mmCIF file of N, CA and C in Angstrom:
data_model
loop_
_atom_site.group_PDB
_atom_site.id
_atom_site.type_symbol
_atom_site.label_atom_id
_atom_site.label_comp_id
_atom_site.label_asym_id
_atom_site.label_seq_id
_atom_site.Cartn_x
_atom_site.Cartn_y
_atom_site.Cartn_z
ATOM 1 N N UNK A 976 -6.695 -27.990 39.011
ATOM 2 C CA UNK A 976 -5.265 -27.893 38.901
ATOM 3 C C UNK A 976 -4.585 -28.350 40.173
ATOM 4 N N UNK A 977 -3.180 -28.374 40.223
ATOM 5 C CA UNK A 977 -2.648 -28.891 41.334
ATOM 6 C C UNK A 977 -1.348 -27.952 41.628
ATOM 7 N N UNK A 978 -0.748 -27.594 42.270
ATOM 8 C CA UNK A 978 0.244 -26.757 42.688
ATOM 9 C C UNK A 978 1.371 -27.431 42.785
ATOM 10 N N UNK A 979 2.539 -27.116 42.289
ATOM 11 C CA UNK A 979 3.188 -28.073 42.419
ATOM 12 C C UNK A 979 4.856 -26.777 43.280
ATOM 13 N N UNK A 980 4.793 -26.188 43.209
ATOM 14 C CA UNK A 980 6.087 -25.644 44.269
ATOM 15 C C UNK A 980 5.277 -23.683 44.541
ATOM 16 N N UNK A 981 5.720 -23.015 44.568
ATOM 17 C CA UNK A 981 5.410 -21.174 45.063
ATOM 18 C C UNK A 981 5.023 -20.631 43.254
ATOM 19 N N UNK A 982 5.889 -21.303 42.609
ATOM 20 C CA UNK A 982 6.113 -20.606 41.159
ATOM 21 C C UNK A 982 5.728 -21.383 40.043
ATOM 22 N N UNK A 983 4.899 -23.037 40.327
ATOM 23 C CA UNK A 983 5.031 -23.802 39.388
ATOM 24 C C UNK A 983 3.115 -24.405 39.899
ATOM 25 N N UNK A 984 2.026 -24.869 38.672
ATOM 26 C CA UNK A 984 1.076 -24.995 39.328
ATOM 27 C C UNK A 984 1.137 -25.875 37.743
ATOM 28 N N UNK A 985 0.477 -26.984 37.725
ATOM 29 C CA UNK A 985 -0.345 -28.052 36.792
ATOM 30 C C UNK A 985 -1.348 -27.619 36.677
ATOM 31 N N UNK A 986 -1.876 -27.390 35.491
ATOM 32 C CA UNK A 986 -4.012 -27.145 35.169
ATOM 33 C C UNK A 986 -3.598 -28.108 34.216
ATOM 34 N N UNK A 987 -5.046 -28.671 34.061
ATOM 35 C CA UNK A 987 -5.644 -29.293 33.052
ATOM 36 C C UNK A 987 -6.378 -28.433 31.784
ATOM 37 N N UNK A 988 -6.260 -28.453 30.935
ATOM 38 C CA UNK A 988 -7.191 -27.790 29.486
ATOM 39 C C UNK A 988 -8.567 -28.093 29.745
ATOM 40 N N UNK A 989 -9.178 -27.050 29.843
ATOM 41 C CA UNK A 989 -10.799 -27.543 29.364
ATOM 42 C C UNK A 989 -10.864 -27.416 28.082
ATOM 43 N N UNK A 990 -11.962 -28.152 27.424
ATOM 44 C CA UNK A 990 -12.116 -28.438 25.816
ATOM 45 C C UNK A 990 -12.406 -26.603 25.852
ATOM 46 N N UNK A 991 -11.838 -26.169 24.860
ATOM 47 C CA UNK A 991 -11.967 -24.405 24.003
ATOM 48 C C UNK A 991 -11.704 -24.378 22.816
ATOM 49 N N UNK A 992 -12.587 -23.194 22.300
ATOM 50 C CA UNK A 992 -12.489 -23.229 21.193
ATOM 51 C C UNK A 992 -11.119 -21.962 20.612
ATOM 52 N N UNK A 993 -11.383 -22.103 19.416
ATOM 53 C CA UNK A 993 -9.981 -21.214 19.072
ATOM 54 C C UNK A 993 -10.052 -19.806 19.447
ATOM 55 N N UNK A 994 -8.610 -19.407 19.893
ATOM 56 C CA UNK A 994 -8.730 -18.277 20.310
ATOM 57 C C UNK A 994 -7.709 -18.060 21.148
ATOM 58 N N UNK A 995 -7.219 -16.809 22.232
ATOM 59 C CA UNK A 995 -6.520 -16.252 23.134
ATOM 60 C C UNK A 995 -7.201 -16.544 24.744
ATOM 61 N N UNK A 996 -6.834 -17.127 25.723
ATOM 62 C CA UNK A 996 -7.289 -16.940 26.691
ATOM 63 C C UNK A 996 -6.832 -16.105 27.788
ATOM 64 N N UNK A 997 -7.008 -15.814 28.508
ATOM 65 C CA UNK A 997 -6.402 -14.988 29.803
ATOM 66 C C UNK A 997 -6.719 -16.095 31.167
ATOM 67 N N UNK A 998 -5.203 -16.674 31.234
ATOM 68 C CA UNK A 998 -5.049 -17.454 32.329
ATOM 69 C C UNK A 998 -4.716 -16.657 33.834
ATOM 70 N N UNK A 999 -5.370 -16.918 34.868
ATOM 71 C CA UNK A 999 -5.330 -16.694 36.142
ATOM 72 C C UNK A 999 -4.930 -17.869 37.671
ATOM 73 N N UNK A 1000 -4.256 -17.752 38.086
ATOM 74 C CA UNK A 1000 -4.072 -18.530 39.403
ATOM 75 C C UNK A 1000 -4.800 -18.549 40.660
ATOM 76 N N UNK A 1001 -5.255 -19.148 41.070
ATOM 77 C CA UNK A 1001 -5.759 -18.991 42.531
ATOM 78 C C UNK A 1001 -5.861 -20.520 43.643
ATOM 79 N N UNK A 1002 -5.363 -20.062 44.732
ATOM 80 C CA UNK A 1002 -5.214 -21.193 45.746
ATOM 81 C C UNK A 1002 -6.562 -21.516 46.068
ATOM 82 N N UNK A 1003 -7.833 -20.971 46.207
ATOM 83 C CA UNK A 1003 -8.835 -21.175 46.795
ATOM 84 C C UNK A 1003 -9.810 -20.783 45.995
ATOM 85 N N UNK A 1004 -9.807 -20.919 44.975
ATOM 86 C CA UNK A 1004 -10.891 -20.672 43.965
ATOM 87 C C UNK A 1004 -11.736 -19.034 43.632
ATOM 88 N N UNK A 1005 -11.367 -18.433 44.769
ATOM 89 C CA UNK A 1005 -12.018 -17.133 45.101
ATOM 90 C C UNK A 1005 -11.011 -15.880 44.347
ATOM 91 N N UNK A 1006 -9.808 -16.020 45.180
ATOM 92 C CA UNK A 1006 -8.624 -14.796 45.352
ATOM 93 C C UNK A 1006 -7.683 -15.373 44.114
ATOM 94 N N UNK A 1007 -8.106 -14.729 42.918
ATOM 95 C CA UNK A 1007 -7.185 -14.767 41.826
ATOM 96 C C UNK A 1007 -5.629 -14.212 41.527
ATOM 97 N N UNK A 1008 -4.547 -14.245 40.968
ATOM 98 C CA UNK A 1008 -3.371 -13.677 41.169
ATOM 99 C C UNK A 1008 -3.808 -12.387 40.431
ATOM 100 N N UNK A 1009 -2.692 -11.405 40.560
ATOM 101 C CA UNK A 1009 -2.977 -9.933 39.939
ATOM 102 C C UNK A 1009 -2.587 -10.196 38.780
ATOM 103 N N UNK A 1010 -1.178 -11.153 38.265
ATOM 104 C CA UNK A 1010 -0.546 -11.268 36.948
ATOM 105 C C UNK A 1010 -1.757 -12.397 36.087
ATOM 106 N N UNK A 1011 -1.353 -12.809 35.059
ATOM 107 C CA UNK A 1011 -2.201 -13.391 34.126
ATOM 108 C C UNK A 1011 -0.393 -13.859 33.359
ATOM 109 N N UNK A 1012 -1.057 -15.088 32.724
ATOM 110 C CA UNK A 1012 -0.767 -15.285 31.304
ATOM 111 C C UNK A 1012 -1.535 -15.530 30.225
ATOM 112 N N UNK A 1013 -0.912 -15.244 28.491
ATOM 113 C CA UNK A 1013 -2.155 -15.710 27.756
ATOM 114 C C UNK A 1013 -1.883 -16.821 27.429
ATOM 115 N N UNK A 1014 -3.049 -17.870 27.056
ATOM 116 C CA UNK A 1014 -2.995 -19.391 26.318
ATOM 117 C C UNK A 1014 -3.735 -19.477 25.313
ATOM 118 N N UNK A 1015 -2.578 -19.594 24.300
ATOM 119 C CA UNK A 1015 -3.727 -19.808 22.915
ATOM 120 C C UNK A 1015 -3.968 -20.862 22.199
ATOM 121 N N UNK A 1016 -5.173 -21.399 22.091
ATOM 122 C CA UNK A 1016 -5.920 -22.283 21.427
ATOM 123 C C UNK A 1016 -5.508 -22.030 19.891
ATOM 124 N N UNK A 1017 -4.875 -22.877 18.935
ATOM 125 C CA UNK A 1017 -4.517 -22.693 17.550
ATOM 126 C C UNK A 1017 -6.246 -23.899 16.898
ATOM 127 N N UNK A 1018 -6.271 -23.385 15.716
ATOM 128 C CA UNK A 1018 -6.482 -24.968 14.781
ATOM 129 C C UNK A 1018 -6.000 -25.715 14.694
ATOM 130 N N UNK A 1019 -6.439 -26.835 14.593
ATOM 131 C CA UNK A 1019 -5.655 -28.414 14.608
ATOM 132 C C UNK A 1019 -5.105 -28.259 13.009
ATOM 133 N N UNK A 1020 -3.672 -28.514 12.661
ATOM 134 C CA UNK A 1020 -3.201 -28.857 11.656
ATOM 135 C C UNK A 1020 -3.975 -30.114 10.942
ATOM 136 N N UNK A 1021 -4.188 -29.540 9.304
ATOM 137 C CA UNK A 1021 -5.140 -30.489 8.789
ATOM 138 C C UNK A 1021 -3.699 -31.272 8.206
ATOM 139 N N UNK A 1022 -4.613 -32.351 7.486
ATOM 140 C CA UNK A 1022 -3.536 -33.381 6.899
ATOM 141 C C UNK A 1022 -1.958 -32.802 5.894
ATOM 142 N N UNK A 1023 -1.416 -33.570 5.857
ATOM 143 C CA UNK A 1023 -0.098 -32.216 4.973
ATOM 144 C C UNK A 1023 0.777 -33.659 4.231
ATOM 145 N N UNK A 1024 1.499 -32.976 3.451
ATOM 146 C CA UNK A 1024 2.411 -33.918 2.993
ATOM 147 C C UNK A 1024 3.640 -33.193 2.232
ATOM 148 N N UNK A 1025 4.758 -34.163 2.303
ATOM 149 C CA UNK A 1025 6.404 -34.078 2.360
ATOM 150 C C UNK A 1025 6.876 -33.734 0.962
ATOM 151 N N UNK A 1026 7.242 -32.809 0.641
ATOM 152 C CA UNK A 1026 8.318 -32.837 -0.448
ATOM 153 C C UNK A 1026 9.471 -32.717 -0.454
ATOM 154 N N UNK A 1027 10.696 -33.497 -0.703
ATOM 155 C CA UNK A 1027 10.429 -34.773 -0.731
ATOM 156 C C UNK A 1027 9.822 -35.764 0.174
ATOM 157 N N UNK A 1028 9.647 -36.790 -0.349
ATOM 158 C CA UNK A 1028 9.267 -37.794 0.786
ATOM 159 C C UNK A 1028 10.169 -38.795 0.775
ATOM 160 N N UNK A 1029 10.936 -38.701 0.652
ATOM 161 C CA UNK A 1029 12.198 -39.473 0.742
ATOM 162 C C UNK A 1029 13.442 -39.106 0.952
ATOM 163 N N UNK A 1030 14.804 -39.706 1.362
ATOM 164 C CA UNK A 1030 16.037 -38.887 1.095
ATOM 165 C C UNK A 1030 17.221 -39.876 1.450
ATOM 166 N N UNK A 1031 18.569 -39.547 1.378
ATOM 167 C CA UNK A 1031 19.633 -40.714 2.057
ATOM 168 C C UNK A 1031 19.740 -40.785 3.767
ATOM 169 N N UNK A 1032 20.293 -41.617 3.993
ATOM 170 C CA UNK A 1032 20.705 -41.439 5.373
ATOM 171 C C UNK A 1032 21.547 -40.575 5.328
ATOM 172 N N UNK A 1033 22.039 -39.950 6.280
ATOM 173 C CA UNK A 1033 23.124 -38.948 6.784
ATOM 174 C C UNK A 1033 22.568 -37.724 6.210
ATOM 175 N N UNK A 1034 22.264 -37.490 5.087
ATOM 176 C CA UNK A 1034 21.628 -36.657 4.517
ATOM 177 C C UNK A 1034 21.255 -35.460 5.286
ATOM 178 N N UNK A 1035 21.569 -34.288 5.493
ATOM 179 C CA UNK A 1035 21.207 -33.410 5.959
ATOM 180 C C UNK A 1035 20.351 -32.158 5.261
ATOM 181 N N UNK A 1036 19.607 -31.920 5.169
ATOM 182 C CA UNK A 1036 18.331 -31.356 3.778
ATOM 183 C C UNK A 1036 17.215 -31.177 3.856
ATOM 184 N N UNK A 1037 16.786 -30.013 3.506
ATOM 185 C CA UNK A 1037 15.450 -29.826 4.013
ATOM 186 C C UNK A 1037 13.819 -30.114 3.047
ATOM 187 N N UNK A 1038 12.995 -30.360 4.141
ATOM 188 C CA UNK A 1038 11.772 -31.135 3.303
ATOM 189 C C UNK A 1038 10.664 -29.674 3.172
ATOM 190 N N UNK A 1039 9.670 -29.679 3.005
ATOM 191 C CA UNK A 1039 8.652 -28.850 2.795
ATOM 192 C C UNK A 1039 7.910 -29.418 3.049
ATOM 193 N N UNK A 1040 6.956 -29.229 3.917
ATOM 194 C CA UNK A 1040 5.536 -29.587 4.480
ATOM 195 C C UNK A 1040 4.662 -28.873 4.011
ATOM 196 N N UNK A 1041 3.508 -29.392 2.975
ATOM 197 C CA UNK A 1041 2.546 -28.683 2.465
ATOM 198 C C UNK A 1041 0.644 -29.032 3.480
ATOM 199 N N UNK A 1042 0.360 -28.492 3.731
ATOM 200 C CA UNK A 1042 -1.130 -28.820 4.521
ATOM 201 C C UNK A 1042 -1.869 -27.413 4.581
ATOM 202 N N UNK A 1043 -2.545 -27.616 5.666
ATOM 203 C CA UNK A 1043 -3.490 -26.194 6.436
ATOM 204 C C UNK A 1043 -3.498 -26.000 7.579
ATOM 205 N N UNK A 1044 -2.930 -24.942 8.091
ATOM 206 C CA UNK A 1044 -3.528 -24.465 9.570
ATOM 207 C C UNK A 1044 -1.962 -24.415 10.472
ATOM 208 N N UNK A 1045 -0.646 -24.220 9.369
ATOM 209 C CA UNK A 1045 0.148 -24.118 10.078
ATOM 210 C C UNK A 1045 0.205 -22.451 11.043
ATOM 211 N N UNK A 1046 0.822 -22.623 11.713
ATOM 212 C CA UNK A 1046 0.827 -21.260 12.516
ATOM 213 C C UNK A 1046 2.429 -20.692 12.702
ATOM 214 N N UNK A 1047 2.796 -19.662 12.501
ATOM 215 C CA UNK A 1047 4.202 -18.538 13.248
ATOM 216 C C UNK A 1047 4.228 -19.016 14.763
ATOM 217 N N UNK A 1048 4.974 -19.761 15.013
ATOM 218 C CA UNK A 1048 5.280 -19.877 16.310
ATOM 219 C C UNK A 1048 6.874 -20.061 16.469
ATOM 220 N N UNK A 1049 7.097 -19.214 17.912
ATOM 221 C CA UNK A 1049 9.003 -19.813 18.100
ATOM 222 C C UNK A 1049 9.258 -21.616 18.369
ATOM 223 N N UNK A 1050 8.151 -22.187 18.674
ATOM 224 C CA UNK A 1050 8.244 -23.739 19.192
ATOM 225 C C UNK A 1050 7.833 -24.522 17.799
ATOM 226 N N UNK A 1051 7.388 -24.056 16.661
ATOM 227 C CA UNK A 1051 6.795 -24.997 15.861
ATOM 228 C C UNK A 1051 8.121 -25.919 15.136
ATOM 229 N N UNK A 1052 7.431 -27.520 15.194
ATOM 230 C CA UNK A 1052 8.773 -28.295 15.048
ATOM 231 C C UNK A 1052 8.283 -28.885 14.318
ATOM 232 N N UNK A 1053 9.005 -29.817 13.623
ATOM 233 C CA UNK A 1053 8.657 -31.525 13.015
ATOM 234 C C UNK A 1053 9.326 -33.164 13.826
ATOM 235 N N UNK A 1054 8.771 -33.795 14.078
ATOM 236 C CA UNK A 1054 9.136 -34.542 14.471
ATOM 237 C C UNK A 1054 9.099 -36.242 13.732
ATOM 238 N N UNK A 1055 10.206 -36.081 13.203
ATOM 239 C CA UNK A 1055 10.866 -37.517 12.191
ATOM 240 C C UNK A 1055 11.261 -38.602 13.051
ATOM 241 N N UNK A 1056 10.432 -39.693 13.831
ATOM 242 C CA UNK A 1056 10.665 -40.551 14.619
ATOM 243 C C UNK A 1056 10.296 -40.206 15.814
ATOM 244 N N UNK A 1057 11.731 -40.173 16.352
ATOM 245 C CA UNK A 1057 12.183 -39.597 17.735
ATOM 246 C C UNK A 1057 12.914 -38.487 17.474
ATOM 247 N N UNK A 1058 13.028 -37.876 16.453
ATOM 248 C CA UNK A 1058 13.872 -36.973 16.696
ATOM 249 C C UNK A 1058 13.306 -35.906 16.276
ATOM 250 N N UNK A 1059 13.309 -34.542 17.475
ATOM 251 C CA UNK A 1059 12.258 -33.492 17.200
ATOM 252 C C UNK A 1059 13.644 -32.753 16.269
ATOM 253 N N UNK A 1060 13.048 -31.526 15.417
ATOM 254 C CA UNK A 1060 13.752 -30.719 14.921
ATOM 255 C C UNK A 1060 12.654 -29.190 14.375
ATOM 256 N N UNK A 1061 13.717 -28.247 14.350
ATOM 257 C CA UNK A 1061 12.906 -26.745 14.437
ATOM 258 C C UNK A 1061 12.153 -27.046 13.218
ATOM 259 N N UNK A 1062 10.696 -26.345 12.998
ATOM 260 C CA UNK A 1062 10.247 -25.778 11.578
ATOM 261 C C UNK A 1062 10.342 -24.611 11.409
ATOM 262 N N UNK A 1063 10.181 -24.396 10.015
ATOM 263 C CA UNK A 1063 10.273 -22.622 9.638
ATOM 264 C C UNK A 1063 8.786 -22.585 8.681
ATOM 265 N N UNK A 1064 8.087 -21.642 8.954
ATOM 266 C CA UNK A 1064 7.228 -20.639 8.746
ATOM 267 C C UNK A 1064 7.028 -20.536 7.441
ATOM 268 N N UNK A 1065 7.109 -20.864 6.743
ATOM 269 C CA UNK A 1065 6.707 -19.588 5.236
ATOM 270 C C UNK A 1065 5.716 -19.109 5.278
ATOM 271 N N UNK A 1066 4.334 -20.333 5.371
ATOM 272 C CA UNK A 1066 2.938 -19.313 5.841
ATOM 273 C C UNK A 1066 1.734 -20.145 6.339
ATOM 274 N N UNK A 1067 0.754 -20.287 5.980
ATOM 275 C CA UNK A 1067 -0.426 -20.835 7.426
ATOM 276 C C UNK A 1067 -0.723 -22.399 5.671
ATOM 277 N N UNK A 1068 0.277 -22.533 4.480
ATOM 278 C CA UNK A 1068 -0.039 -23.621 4.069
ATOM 279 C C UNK A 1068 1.143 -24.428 3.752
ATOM 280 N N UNK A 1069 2.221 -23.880 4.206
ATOM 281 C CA UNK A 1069 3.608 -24.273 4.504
ATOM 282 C C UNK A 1069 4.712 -24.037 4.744
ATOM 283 N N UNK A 1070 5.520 -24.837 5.646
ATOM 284 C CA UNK A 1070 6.803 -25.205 6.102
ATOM 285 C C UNK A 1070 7.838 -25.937 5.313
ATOM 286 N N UNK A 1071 9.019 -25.849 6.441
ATOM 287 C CA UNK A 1071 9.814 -26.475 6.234
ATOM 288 C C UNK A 1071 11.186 -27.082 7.146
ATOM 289 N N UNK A 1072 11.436 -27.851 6.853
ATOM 290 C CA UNK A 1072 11.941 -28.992 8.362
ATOM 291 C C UNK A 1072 13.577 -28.885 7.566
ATOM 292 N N UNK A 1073 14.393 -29.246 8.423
ATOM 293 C CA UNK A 1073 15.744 -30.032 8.059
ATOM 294 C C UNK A 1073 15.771 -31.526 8.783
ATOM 295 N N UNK A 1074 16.122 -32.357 7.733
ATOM 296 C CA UNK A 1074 15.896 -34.091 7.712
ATOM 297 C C UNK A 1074 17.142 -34.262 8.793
ATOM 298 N N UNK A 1075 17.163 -34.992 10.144
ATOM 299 C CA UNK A 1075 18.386 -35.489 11.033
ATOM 300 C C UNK A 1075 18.871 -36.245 10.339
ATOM 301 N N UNK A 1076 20.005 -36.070 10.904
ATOM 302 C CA UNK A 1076 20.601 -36.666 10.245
ATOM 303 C C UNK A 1076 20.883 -38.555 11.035
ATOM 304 N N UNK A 1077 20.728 -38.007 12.119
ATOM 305 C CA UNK A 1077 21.204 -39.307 13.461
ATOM 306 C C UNK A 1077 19.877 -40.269 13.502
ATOM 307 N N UNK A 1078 19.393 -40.482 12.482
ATOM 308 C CA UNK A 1078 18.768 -41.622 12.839
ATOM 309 C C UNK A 1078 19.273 -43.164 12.590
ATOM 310 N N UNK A 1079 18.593 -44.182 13.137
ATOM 311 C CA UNK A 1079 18.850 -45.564 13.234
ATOM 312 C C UNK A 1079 18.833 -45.987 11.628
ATOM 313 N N UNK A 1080 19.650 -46.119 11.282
ATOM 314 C CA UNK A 1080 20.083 -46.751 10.130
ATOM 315 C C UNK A 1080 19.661 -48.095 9.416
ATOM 316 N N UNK A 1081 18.795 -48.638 10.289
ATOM 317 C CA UNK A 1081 18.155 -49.507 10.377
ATOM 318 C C UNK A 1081 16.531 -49.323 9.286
ATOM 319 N N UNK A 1082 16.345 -47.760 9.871
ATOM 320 C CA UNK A 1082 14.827 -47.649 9.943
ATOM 321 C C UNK A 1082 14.933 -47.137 8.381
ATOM 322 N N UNK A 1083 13.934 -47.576 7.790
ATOM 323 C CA UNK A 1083 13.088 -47.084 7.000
ATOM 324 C C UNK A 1083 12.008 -45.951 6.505
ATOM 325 N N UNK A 1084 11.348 -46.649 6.967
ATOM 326 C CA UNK A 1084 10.044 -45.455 7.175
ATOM 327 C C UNK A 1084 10.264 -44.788 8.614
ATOM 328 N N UNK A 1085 10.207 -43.440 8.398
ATOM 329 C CA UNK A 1085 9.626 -42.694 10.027
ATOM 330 C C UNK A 1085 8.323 -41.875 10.076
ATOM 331 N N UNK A 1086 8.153 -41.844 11.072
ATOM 332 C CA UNK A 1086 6.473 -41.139 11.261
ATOM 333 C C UNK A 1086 6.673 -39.547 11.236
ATOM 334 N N UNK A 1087 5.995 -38.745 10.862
ATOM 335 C CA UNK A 1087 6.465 -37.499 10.858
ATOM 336 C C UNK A 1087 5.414 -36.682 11.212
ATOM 337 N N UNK A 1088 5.279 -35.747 12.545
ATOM 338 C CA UNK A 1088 4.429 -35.122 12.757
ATOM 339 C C UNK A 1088 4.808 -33.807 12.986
ATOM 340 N N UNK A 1089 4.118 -33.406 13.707
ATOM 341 C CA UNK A 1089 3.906 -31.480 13.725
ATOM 342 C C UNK A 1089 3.650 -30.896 14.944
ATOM 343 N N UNK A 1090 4.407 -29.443 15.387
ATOM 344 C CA UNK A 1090 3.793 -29.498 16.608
ATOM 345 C C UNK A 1090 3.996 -27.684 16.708
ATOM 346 N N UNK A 1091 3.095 -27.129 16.918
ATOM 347 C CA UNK A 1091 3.016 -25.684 17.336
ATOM 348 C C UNK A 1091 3.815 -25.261 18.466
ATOM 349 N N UNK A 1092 4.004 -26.236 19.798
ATOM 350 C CA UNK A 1092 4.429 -25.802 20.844
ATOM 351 C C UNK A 1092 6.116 -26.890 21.301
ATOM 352 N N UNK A 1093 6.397 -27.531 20.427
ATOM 353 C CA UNK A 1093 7.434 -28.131 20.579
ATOM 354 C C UNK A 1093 7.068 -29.647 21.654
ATOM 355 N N UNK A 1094 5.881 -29.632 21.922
ATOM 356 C CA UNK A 1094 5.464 -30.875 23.140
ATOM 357 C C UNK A 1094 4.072 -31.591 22.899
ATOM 358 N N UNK A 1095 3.322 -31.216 21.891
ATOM 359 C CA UNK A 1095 2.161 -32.161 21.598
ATOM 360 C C UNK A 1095 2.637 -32.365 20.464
ATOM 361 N N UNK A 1096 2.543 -33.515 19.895
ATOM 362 C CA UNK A 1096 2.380 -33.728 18.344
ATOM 363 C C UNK A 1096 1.561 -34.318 18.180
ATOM 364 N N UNK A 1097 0.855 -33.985 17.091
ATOM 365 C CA UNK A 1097 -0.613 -34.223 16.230
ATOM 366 C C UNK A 1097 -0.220 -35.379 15.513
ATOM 367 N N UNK A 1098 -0.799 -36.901 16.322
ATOM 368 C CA UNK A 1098 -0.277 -38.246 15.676
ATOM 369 C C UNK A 1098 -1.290 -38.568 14.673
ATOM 370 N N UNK A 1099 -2.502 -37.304 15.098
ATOM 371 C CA UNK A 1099 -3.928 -37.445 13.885
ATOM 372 C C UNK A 1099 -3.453 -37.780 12.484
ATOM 373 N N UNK A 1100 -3.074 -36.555 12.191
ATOM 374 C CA UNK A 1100 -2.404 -35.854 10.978
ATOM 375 C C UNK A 1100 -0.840 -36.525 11.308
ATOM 376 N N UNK A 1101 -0.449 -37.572 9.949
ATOM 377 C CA UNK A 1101 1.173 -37.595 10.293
ATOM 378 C C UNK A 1101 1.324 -38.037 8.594
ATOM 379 N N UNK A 1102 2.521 -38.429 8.464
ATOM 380 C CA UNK A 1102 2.905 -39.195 7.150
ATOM 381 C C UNK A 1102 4.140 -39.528 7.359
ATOM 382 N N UNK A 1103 4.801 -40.497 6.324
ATOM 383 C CA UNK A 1103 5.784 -41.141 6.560
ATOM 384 C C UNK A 1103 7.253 -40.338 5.559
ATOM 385 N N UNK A 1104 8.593 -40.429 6.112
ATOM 386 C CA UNK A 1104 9.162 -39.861 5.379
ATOM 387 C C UNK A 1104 10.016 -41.664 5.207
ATOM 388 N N UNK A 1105 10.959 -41.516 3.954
ATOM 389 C CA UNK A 1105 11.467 -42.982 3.317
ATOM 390 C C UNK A 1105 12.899 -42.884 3.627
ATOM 391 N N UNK A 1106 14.047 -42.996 4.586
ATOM 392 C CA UNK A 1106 15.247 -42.805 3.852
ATOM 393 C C UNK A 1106 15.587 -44.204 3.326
ATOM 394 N N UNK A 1107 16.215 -44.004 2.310
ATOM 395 C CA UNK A 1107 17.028 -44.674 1.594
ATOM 396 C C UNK A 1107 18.552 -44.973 1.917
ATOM 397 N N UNK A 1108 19.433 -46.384 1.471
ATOM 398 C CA UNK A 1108 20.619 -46.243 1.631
ATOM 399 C C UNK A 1108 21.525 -45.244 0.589
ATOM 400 N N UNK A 1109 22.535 -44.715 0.698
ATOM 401 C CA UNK A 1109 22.992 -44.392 -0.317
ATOM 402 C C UNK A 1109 23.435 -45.115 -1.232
ATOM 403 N N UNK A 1110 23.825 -44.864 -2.553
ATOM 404 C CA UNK A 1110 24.414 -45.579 -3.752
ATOM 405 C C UNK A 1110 26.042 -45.426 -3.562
ATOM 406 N N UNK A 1111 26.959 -46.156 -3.959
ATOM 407 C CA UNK A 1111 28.029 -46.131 -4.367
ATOM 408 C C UNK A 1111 28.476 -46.468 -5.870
ATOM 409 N N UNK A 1112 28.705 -45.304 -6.573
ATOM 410 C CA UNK A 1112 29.169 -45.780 -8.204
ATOM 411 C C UNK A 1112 30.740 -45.903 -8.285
ATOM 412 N N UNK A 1113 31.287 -47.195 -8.096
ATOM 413 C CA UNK A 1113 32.000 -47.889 -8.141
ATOM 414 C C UNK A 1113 33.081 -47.722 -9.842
ATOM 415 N N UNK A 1114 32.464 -47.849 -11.344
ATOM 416 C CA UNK A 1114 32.894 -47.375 -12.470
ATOM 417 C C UNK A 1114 31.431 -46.590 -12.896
ATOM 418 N N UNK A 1115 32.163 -46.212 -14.284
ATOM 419 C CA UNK A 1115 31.371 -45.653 -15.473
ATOM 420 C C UNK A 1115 32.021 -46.040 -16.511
ATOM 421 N N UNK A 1116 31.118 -47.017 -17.420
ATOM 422 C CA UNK A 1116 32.063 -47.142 -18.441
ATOM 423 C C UNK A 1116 30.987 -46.738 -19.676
ATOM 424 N N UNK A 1117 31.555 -46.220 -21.202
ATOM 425 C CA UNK A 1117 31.475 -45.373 -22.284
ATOM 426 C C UNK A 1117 30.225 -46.634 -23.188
#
């Protein structure tokens, strides 16, 4: 690890398996801090997919993510492009996202991934969501 100010220190992950860890600090490898934090190792989200998988632009509306290995977390998000947004919980085989609305109008397809902690996303596991332009019905005639 590397120290980076009195209150702020960089580690690296060693490969672990799932579970709770009990993190410790120390300047010299010997003299550990008295406090701890915990770090928990989740399962890797298995593959999942969108219902819908499509929607309009501007569109503001929410999708359902069906897969395995989602987890209850305050950080768990979806991320549609570039644009991260909260997920919600229902249970460990699905979620559910609200579609941004601010994307490039341009785009088509976006990449859509997943993330337990709001800062890795799992580009393993992704799928594409479609927006569409909207329609304008102009008449109706009998």
């Amino acid at each position: 690890g590397r120290l980076i100010s009195n209150t702020n220190a960089h580690c690296t992950q060693p490969s672990l398996k799932v579970g709770e860890y009990t993190v410790r600090v120390s300047k010299n490898g010997l003299d550990f801090s008295s406090t701890s934090a915990t770090f928990t190792v989740h399962s890797p989200i298995s593959s999942f997919h969108l219902e819908p998988s499509y929607g309009i632009h501007g569109g503001s509306f929410n999708v359902s993510l069906r897969g395995s290995g989602f987890v209850n977390s305050c950080e768990l998000s979806c991320q549609f492009g570039s644009h991260i947004m909260p997920a919600y919980f229902i249970n460990s085989t699905q979620i559910f996202c609200t579609i941004p609305t601010n994307v490039d109008h341009n785009s088509k397809y976006v990449d859509v991934t997943i993330s337990v902690n709001s800062i890795e996303f799992q580009n393993s596991y992704s799928t594409e969501f479609l927006y569409v332009k909207p329609f304008i019905l102009s008449s109706i005639v009998p």
